[in-house]
Coordinates of C-alpha atoms in Angstrom, one line a residue:
Chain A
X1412 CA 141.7 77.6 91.9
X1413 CA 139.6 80.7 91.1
X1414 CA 141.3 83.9 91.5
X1415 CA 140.6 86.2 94.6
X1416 CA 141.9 89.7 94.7
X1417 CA 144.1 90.1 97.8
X1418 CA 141.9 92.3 99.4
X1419 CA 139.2 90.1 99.5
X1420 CA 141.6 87.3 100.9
X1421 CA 142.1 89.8 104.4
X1422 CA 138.3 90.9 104.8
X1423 CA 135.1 89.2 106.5
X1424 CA 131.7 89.3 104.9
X1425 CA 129.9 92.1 106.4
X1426 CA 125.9 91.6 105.5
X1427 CA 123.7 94.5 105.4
X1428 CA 120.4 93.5 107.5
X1429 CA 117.5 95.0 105.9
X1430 CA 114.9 94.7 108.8
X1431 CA 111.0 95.7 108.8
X1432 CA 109.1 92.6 107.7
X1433 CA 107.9 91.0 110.7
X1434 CA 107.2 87.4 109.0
X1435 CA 109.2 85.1 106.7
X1436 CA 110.1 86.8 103.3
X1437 CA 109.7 83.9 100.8
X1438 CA 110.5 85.7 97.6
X1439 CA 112.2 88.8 96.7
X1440 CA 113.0 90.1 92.7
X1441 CA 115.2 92.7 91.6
X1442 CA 114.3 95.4 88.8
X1443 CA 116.6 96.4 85.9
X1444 CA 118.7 99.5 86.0
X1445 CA 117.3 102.5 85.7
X1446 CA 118.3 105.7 85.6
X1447 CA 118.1 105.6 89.6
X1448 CA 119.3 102.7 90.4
X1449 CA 117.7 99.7 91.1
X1450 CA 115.6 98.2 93.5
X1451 CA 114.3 95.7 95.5
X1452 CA 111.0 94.0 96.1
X1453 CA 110.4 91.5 98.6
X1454 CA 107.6 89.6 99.4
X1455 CA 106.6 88.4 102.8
X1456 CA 104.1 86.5 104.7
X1457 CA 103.3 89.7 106.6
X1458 CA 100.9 90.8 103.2
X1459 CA 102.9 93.8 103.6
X1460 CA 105.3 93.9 100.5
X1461 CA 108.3 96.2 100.1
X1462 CA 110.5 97.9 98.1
X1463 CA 113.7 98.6 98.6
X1464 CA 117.0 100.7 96.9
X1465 CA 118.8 97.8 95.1
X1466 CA 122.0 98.9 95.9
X1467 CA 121.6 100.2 99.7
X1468 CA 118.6 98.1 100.8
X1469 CA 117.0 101.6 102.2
X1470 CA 113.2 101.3 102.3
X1471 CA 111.3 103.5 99.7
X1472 CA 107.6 101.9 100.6
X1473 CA 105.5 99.3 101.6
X1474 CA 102.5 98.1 99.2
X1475 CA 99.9 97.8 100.8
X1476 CA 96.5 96.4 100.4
X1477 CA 96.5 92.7 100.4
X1478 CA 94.6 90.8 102.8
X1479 CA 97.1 87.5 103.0
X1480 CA 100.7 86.7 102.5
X1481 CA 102.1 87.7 99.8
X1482 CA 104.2 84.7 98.3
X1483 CA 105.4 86.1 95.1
X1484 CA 106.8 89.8 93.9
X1485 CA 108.5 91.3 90.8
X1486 CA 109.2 94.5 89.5
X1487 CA 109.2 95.3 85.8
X1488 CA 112.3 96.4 83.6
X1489 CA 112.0 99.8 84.7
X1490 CA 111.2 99.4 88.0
X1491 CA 107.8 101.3 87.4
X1492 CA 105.2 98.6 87.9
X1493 CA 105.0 96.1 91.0
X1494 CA 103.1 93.0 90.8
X1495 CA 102.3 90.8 93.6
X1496 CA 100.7 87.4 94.1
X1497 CA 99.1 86.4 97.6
X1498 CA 97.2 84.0 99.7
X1499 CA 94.2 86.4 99.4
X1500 CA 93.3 85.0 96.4
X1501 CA 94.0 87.6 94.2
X1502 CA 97.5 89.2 92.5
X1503 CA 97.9 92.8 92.4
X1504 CA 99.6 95.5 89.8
X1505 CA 100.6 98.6 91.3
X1506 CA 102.3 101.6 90.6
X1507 CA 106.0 100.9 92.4
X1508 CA 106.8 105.4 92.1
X1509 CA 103.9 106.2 94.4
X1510 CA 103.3 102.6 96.0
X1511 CA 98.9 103.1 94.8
X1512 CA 97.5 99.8 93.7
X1513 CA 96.8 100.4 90.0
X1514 CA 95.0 96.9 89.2
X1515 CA 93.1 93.4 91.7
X1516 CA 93.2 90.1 89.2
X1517 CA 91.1 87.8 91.3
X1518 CA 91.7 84.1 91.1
X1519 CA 90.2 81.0 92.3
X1520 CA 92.7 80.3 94.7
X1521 CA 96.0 81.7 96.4
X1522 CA 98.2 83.1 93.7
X1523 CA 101.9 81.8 93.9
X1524 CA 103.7 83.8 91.0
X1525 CA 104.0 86.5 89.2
X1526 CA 106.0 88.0 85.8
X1527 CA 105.7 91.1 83.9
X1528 CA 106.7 90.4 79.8
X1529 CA 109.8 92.8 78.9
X1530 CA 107.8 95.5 77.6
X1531 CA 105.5 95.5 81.1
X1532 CA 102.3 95.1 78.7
X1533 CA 101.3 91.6 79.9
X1534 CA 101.5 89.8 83.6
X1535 CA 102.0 86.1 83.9
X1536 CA 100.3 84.7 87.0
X1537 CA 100.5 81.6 88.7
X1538 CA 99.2 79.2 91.6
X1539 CA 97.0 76.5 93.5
X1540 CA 94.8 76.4 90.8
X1541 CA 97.0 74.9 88.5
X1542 CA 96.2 77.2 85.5
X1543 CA 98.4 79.8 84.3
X1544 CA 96.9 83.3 83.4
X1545 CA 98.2 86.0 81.0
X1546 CA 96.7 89.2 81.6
X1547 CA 96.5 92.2 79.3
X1548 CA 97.0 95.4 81.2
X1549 CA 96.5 97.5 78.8
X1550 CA 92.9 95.5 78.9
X1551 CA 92.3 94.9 82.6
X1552 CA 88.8 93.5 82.7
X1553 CA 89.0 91.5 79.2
X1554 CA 89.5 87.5 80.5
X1555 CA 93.1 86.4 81.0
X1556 CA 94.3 83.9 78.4
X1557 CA 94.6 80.6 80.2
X1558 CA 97.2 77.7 80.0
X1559 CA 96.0 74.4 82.2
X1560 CA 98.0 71.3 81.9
X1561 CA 99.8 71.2 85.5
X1562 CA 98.4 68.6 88.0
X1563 CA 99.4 70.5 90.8
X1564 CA 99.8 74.0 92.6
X1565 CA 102.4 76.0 90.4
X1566 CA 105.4 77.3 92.2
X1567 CA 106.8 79.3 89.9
X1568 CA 105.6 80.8 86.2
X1569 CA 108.0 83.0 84.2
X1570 CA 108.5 84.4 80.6
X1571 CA 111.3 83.5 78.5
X1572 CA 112.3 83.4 74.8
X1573 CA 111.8 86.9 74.5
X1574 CA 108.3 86.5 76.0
X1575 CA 107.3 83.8 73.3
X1576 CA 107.5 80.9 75.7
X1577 CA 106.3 80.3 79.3
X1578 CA 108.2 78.2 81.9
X1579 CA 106.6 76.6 84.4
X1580 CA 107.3 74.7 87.7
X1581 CA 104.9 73.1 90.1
X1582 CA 104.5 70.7 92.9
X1583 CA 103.4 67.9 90.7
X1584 CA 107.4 67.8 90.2
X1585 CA 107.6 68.8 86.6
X1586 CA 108.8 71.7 84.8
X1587 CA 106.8 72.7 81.5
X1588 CA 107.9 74.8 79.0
X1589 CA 104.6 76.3 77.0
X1590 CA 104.0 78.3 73.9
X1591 CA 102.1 81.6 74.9
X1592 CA 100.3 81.3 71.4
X1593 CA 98.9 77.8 70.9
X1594 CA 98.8 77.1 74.8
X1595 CA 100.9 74.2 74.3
X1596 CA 103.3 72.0 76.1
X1597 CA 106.2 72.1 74.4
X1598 CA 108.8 70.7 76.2
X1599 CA 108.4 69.2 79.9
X1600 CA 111.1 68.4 83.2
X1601 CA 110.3 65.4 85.1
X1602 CA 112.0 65.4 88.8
X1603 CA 112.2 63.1 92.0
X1604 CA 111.8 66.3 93.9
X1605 CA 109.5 68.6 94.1
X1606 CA 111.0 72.0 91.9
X1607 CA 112.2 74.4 95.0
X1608 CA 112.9 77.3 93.3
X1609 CA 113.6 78.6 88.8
X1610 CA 115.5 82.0 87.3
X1611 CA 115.3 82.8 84.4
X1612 CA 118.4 84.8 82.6
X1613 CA 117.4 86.3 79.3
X1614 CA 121.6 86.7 78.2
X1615 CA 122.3 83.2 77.2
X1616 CA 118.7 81.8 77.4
X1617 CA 120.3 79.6 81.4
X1618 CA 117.3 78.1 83.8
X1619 CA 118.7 77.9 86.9
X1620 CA 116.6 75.3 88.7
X1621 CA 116.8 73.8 92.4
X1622 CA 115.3 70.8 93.5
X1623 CA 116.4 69.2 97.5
X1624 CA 119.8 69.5 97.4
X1625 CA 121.1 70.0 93.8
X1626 CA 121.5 72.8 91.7
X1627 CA 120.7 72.2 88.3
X1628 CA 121.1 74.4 85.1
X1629 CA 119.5 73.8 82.1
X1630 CA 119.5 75.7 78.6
X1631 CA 116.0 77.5 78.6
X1632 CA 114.8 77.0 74.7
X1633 CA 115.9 72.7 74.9
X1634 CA 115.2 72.2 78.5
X1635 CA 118.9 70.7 77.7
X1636 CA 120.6 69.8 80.5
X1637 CA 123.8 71.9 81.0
X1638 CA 125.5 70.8 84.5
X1639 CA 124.2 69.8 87.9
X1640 CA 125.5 71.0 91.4
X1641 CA 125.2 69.8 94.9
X1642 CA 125.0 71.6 97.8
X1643 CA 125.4 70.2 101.7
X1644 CA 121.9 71.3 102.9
X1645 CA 118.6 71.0 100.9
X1646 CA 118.4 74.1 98.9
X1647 CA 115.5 76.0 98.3
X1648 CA 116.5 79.1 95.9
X1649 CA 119.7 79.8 93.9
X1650 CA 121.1 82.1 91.6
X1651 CA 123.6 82.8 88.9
X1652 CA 125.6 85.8 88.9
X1653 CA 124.8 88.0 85.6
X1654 CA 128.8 86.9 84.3
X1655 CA 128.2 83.6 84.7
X1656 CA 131.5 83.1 86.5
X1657 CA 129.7 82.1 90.1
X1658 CA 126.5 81.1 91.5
X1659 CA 125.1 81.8 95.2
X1660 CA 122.5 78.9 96.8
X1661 CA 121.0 79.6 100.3
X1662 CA 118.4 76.9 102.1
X1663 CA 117.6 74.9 104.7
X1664 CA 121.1 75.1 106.7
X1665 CA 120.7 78.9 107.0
X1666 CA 123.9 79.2 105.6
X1667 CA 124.5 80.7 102.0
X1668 CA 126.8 79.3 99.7
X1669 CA 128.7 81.0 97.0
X1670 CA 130.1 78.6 94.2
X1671 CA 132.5 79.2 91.1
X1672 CA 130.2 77.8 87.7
X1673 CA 132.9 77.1 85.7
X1674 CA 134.4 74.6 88.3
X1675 CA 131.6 73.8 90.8
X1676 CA 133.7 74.3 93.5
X1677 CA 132.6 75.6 96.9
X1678 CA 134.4 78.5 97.2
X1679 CA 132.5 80.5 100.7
X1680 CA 129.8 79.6 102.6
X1681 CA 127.8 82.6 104.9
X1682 CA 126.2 82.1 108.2
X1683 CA 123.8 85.2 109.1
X1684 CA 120.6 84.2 108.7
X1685 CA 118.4 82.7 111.8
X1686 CA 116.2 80.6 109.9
X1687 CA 116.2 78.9 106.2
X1688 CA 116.9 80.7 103.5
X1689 CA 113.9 80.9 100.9
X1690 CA 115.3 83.0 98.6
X1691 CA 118.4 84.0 96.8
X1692 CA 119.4 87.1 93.8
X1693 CA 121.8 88.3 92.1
X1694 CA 121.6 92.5 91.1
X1695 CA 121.2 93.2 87.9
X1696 CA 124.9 94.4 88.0
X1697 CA 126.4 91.8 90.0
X1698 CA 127.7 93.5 92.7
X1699 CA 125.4 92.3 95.4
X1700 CA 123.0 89.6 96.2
X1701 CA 120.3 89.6 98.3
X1702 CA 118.6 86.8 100.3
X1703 CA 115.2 86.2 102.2
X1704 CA 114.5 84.3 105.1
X1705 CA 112.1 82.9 107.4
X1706 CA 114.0 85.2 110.5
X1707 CA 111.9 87.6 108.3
X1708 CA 114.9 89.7 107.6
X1709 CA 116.5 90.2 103.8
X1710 CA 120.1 90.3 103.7
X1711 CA 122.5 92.3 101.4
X1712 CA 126.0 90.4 100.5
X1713 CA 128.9 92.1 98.5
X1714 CA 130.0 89.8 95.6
X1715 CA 133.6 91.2 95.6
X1716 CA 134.1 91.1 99.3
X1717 CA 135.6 94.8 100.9
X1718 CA 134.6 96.5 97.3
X1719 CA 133.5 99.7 97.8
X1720 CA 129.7 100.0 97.0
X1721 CA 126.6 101.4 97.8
X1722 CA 127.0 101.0 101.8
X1723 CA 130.1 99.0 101.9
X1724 CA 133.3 101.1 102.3
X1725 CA 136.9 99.3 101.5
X1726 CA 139.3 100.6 104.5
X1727 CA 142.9 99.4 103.3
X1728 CA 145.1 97.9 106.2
X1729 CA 146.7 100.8 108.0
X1730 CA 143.9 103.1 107.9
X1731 CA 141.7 102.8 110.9
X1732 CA 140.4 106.1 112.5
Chain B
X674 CA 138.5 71.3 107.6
X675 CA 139.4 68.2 109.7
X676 CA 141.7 69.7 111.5
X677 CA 139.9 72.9 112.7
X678 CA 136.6 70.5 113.7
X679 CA 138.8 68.5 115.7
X680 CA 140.1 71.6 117.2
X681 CA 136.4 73.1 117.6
X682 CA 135.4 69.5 119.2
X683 CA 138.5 69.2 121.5
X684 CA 137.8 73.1 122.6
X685 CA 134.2 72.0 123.5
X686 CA 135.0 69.1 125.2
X687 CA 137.4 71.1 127.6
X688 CA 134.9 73.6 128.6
X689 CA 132.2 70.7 129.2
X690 CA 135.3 69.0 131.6
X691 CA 136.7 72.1 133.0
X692 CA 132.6 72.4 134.1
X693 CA 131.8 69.2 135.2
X694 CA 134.7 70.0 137.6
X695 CA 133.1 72.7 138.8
X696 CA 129.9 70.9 139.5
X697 CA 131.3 69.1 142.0
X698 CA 132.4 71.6 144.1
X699 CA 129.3 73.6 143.7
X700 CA 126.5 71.3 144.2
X701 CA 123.9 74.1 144.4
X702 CA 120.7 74.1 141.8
X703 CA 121.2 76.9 140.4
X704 CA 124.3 76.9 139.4
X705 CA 123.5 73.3 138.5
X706 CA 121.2 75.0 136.1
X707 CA 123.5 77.6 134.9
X708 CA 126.8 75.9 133.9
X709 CA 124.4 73.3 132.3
X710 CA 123.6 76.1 129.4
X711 CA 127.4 77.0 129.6
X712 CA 128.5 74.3 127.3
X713 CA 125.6 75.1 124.7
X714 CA 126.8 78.9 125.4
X715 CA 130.2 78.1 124.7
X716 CA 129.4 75.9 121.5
X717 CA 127.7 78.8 120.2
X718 CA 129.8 81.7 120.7
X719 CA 132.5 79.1 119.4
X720 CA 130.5 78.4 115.9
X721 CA 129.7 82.4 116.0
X722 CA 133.3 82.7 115.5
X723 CA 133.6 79.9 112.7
X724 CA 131.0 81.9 111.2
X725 CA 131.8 83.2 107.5
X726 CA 132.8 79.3 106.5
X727 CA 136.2 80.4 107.5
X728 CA 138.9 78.1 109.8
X729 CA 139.2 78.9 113.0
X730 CA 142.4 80.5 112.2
X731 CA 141.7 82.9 110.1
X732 CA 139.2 84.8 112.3
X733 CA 141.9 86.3 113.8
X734 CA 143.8 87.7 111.0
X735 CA 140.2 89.0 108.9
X736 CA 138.6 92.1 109.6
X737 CA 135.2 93.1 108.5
X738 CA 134.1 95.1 106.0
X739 CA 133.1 98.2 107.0
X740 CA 129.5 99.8 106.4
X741 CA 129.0 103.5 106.3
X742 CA 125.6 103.0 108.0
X743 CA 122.7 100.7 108.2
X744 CA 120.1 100.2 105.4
X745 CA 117.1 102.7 106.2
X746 CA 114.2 101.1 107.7
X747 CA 110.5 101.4 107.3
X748 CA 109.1 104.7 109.0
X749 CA 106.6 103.7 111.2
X750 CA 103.8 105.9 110.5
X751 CA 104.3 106.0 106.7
X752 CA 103.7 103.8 103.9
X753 CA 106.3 105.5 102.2
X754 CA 106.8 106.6 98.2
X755 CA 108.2 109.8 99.3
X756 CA 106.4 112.6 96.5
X757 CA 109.8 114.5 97.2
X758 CA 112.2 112.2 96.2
X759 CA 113.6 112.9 92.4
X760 CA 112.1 109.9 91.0
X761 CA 109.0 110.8 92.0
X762 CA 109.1 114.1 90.4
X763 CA 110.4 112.9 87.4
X764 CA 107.7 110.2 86.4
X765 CA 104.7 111.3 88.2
X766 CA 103.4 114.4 86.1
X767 CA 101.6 116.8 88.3
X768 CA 99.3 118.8 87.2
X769 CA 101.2 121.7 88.7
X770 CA 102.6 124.1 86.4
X771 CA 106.1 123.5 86.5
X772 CA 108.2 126.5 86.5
X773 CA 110.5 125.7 83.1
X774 CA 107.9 124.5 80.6
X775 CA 104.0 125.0 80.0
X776 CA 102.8 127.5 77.9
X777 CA 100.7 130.1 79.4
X778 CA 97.3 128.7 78.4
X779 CA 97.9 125.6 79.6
X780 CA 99.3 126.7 82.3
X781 CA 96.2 128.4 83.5
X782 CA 94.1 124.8 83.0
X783 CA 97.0 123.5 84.9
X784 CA 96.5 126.4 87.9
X785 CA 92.7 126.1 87.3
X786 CA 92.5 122.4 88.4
X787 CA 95.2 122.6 91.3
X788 CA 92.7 125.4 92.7
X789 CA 89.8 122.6 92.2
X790 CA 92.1 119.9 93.7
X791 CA 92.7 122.2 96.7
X792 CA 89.5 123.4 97.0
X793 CA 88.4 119.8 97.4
X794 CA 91.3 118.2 99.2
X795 CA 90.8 121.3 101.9
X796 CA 86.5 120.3 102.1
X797 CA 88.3 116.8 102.5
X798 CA 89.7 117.6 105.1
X799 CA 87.0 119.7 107.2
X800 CA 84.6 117.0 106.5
X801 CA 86.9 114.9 109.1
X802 CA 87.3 117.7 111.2
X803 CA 83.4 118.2 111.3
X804 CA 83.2 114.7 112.1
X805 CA 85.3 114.4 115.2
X806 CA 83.4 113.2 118.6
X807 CA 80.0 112.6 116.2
X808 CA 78.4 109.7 115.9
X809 CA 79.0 108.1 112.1
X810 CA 77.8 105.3 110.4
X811 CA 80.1 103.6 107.8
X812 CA 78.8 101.2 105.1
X813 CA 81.8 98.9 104.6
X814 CA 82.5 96.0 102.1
X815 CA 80.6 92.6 102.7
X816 CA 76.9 95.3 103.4
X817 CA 78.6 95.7 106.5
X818 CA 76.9 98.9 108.5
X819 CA 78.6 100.3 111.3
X820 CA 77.9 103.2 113.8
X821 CA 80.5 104.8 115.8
X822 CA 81.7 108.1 117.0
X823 CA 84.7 109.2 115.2
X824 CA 87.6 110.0 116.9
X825 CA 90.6 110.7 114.0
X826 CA 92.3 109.8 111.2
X827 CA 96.2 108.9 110.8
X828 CA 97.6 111.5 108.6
X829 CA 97.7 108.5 104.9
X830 CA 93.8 108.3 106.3
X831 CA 94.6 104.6 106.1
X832 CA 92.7 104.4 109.7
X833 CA 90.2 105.7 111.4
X834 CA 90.3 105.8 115.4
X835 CA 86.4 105.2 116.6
X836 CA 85.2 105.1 119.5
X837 CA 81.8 102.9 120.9
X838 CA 81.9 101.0 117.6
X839 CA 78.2 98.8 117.7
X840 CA 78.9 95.9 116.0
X841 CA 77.0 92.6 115.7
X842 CA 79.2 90.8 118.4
X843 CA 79.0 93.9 120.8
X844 CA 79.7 97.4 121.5
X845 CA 83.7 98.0 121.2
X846 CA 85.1 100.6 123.4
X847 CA 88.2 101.5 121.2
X848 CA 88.5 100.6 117.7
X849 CA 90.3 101.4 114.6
X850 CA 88.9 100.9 110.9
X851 CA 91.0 100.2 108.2
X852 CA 89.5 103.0 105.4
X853 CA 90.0 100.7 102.4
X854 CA 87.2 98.7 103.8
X855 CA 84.9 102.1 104.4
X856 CA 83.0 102.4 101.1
X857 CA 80.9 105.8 102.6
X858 CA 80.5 107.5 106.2
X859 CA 77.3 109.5 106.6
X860 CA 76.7 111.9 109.8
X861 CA 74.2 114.5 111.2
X862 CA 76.3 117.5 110.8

């Protein structure tokens, strides 16, 4: 049985409700640390997208400028750059210290995804138009390299392989990993399901994929196979805690489910949310995950439950005021 | 987990005969219509407490992790990115001469353009002024031309508050322009 610390054993769960979007939030991304912390950014069918402190869930600013829902966010390494992707057609760079909008990519169709490289020069972008754009930002209005190949709207689009390689998920159910140099289809998933939700972890080269109601990890360079997972309730987002040690999967049920890696086992399952969950993260340190959900609210859950941090405060038995 | 369903099912059960009792006695409408929810009511309250994926049992003996306070919200009136906050100052170089480094030549091209900036920001800000209760026309995206008479601005001038906006589809009594969409406003002074 996995260990749990006795404290955790006597305390509840206590989520912090981070509150302001008034639609669905169907994706959300955390930064690295920096030097402040880290944060948050969440992106909602509202077309108002926010950010957040990582570790509190306090609102710092809303982005705004797009004209549709915003169904994909993420936040460079140093949480200095914002990129969003929305139904308006276009995806947007902006400067995430004083929330301006710094760059408009316009597309051909609603933009689903989007991914800063590790050195923030170059944004991955993805959607219905089933081509995958890199754009320079250091060159804004040079033409984005583009990668076609998927038969249907891409989900999800990310770097990995220390930005060499693209992986790619879309509704034609496949899962291709590309070489950002010679365009090409390297390696490709085929699924019964339609691909729900991909991470990415950089330490140990993991894909964390979910697809109805499995789980499934894979080893990002092979597209190796490493275990599979499955849940009670269709699951639409999951992720894997920076340690490796447990994973957290949240979908249609409402509920979110926390489960050791090593052993698969179900170890808790949350209720909180009012609606599905859409998506599920790990902080960069571990402490916390955050989840997103169609009651338009984002949740905050302590990984070590009755820990100490950011707004969570352990009270040993004996010590009520 | 058998055992506490069974338990939650038995406990439901009671409360749907201890109210079906009750029905019978009280053959009115409304309260027809009222203990019919209370079953539902009690089912939820009951999975409320099963909440946490814990057995029933254990509800009683856990307490909840106390929070300090609630995460901030959005202000309502603000987009946020507060300029005072330290990570603002840190990576967003101003143009103001800060008070430990810059030389004293630079430092008076540094004063030299925050006296421009001012300068303009404060004719910025008279224009609107100037502009209140006349009429204006604003060219807008799309070679959209509207004429209104201006009322204010929020203090982000992310709107403007208009009043008697003539637009294609009618005159609107009350309206409010989103100022990303306003390329120019011109006005008699």
């Amino acid at each position: 049985l996995p260990y749990r610390s006795p404290v955790s054993m006597a305390m509840r769960q206590t989520p912090l409700t981070c509150s302001g979007h008034t639609r669905p939030v169907v994706d959300l991304a955390f930064s690295g640390i920096t030097p402040y912390g880290y944060f948050l950014i969440s992106a909602c069918k509202d077309g108002k997208p926010m950010l957040r402190q990582g570790d509190t869930g306090d609102w710092i600013g809303t982005f705004l400028g797009h004209k549709g829902a915003v169904w994909g966010a993420t936040l460079n390494k140093e949480a200095t750059k914002a990129a969003t992707a929305a139904a308006d057609f276009t995806a947007k760079v902006w400067d995430a210290v004083t929330g301006d909008e710094v760059l408009t990519l316009a597309h051909k169709h609603i933009v689903k995804s989007v991914n800063f490289t590790q050195d923030s020069n170059c944004l991955l972008t993805g959607g219905n138009d089933k081509v995958l754009r890199i754009y320079d930002l250091g060159k804004p209005e040079a033409e984005p390299q583009e990668i076609a190949g998927h038969t249907s709207a891409i989900k999800k689009a990310l770097w990995c392989n220390n930005d060499q390689q693209i992986l790619s998920a879309a509704d034609d159910k496949t899962i291709r990993l590309w070489d950002k140099n010679t365009k090409e289809a390297v390696k490709s998933l085929s699924f019964d399901a339609s691909v729900s939700s991909m991470e990415y972890i950089p330490d140990g080269e993991v894909l964390v994929i979910t697809y109805g109601r499995t789980i499934a990890f894979y080893k990002a360079h092979s597209l190796d196979l490493i275990k599979t997972v499955d849940a009670p309730a269709s699951i639409h987002s999951a992720s894997l805690h920076p340690d490796k040690d447990f994973f957290v999967a949240g979908g249609d049920d409402f509920k979110l489910y926390k489960y050791d890696y090593t052993t698969k086992e179900e170890m808790e399952s949350y209720k909180g949310h009012f609606g599905p969950i859409h998506c599920v993260r790990f902080s960069p340190d571990g402490e916390l995950y955050a989840s997103g959900s169609e009651d338009g609210t984002l949740r905050l859950w302590q990984t070590a439950v009755g820990k100490t941090y950011g707004l969570w405060k352990c009270v040993l038995p004996g010590k009520f005021t | 987990m058998e055992s506490s369903k069974e338990q939650h099912l038995f406990e439901t059960e009671t409360c749907l005969i201890i109210l079906n009792v009750a029905f019978d006695q009280y053959n009115a409408s409304l309260l027809n219509y009222f203990f019919s929810f209370l079953p539902r009511l009690m089912t939820f309250i009951l999975e409320i407490k099963r909440s946490s994926g814990l057995r029933f049992r254990r509800v009683l003996n856990e307490t909840p992790v106390s929070v300090l306070r609630l995460p901030r919200g959005p202000e309502p009136n603000s987009r946020g990115f507060d300029p005072t906050s330290p990570r603002f100052i840190a990576l967003c170089p101003t143009t103001l001469p800060s008070s430990s480094s810059s030389s004293s030549s630079s430092g008076s091209a540094d004063e030299e353009e925050q006296r421009l900036r001012a300068e303009l920001r404060e004719r910025f800000l008279r224009t609107l002024l100037l502009m209140t209760g006349k009429r204006v026309r604003f060219d807008m995206h799309e070679h959209v031309r509207v004429h209104a008479r201006f009322g204010a601005s929020d203090i982000d001038v992310l709107n403007l508050q208009v009043c008697d906006l003539e637009t294609p589809l009618g005159v609107q009594r009350e309206a409010l322009l989103r100022s990303q969409d306003v390329i120019a406003c011109s006005f008699e002074v």
